[in-house]
Amino acid sequence: MATWEVLAPRRPLTASKLCRWGGNLTIVILNTAIARLFFMGGVVAVAAMAQARGWGLLNLIDVPAWLEIAIAIVALDFVIYWQHQVFHYVPILWRFHMMHHSDLDLDVSSGVRFHPVEIVISTMVKAAAVLALGVAPLAVVIFEIVLNATALFNHSNVRMPVSLDRVLRWFVVTPDMHRIHHSVDVRETNSNYGFNVPWWDRLFGTYCAEPALGQLGMKIGLEHLGPPVCLNLFMMLRFPFVAQLGRYAGRAQP
């Protein structure tokens, strides 16, 4: 995706890529270390425990393994869709998710730019969902691979034919679709919450086909942050505690 961005960028960048990537890649290293420290084995270990003890819905029904994996992946994606909305509409959670939206541009590195507190909460939500559903360890592994791959894909600054994008966004969240979610326009920020598939946005009325100012005219980020700043690791970690909340969380209308 990084190579594609260089060869065929969708939008011109407005901030130093070296500066942004330094912070974004550093925080993913920190998040990985925290996940390994506090969640030994991660959600896969939770899935293995549920499977061994017969916990969860899918462990109570008899379906082919392939169908069980497909159901689990779609169900977990559904959970992540609603989790994403909750992070937008609960002010204290929005403070941490806001750091993700504070990126000055949107490219493949934005797909891993999340505050450690959000990573911890998200891991706990997924673990609870895995326990309730009885998701098999293999399904969890596949879901995590797909989730991370699509996050890198739909945050990337790549150009593709509009006709291809229109077809793809019936099956997967495309960069042009998700980029709208990072608009400074409050109504556009509170749309297109999906990560893997676009169906939930279409089904629950949160789908936005195009930004009001177009893909090239749309501004990325948070309008209340003021002049652009270079957010290094330290600034990103303290961001939720010092930044103004703005009019996003729980405020769909300006």
PDB file of N, CA, C and O in Angstrom, residues 4 39 76 81 140 158 192 227 233:
ATOM      1  N   TRP A   4       2.082   1.784  -3.481  1.00  0.00           N
ATOM      2  CA  TRP A   4       0.973   2.258  -4.322  1.00  0.00           C
ATOM      3  C   TRP A   4       0.739   3.747  -4.083  1.00  0.00           C
ATOM      4  O   TRP A   4       0.492   4.508  -5.023  1.00  0.00           O
ATOM      5  N   PHE A  39      -1.969  -8.780  27.564  1.00  0.00           N
ATOM      6  CA  PHE A  39      -2.862  -9.788  27.000  1.00  0.00           C
ATOM      7  C   PHE A  39      -2.031 -10.926  26.423  1.00  0.00           C
ATOM      8  O   PHE A  39      -1.916 -11.083  25.206  1.00  0.00           O
ATOM      9  N   LEU A  76     -17.962 -10.609  14.381  1.00  0.00           N
ATOM     10  CA  LEU A  76     -16.945  -9.766  15.023  1.00  0.00           C
ATOM     11  C   LEU A  76     -16.845  -8.414  14.327  1.00  0.00           C
ATOM     12  O   LEU A  76     -16.645  -7.382  14.982  1.00  0.00           O
ATOM     13  N   TYR A  81     -17.965  -2.521  14.314  1.00  0.00           N
ATOM     14  CA  TYR A  81     -18.721  -1.381  13.766  1.00  0.00           C
ATOM     15  C   TYR A  81     -19.390  -0.590  14.887  1.00  0.00           C
ATOM     16  O   TYR A  81     -19.278   0.639  14.955  1.00  0.00           O
ATOM     17  N   VAL A 140     -10.521 -16.279  14.854  1.00  0.00           N
ATOM     18  CA  VAL A 140      -9.967 -15.053  15.429  1.00  0.00           C
ATOM     19  C   VAL A 140      -8.718 -14.625  14.664  1.00  0.00           C
ATOM     20  O   VAL A 140      -8.541 -13.445  14.342  1.00  0.00           O
ATOM     21  N   VAL A 158      -4.400   6.061  -1.870  1.00  0.00           N
ATOM     22  CA  VAL A 158      -4.172   5.480  -3.197  1.00  0.00           C
ATOM     23  C   VAL A 158      -5.277   5.890  -4.163  1.00  0.00           C
ATOM     24  O   VAL A 158      -6.419   6.106  -3.780  1.00  0.00           O
ATOM     25  N   ASN A 192     -19.699   6.356   7.812  1.00  0.00           N
ATOM     26  CA  ASN A 192     -18.737   5.371   7.293  1.00  0.00           C
ATOM     27  C   ASN A 192     -17.832   4.807   8.392  1.00  0.00           C
ATOM     28  O   ASN A 192     -16.615   4.906   8.341  1.00  0.00           O
ATOM     29  N   PRO A 227      -3.809  25.335  13.977  1.00  0.00           N
ATOM     30  CA  PRO A 227      -2.766  25.148  12.962  1.00  0.00           C
ATOM     31  C   PRO A 227      -2.150  23.756  13.063  1.00  0.00           C
ATOM     32  O   PRO A 227      -2.117  23.157  14.133  1.00  0.00           O
ATOM     33  N   LEU A 233       5.373  10.829  19.398  1.00  0.00           N
ATOM     34  CA  LEU A 233       4.830   9.834  20.306  1.00  0.00           C
ATOM     35  C   LEU A 233       4.356  10.470  21.620  1.00  0.00           C
ATOM     36  O   LEU A 233       3.245  10.188  22.084  1.00  0.00           O
TER      37      LEU A 233
END
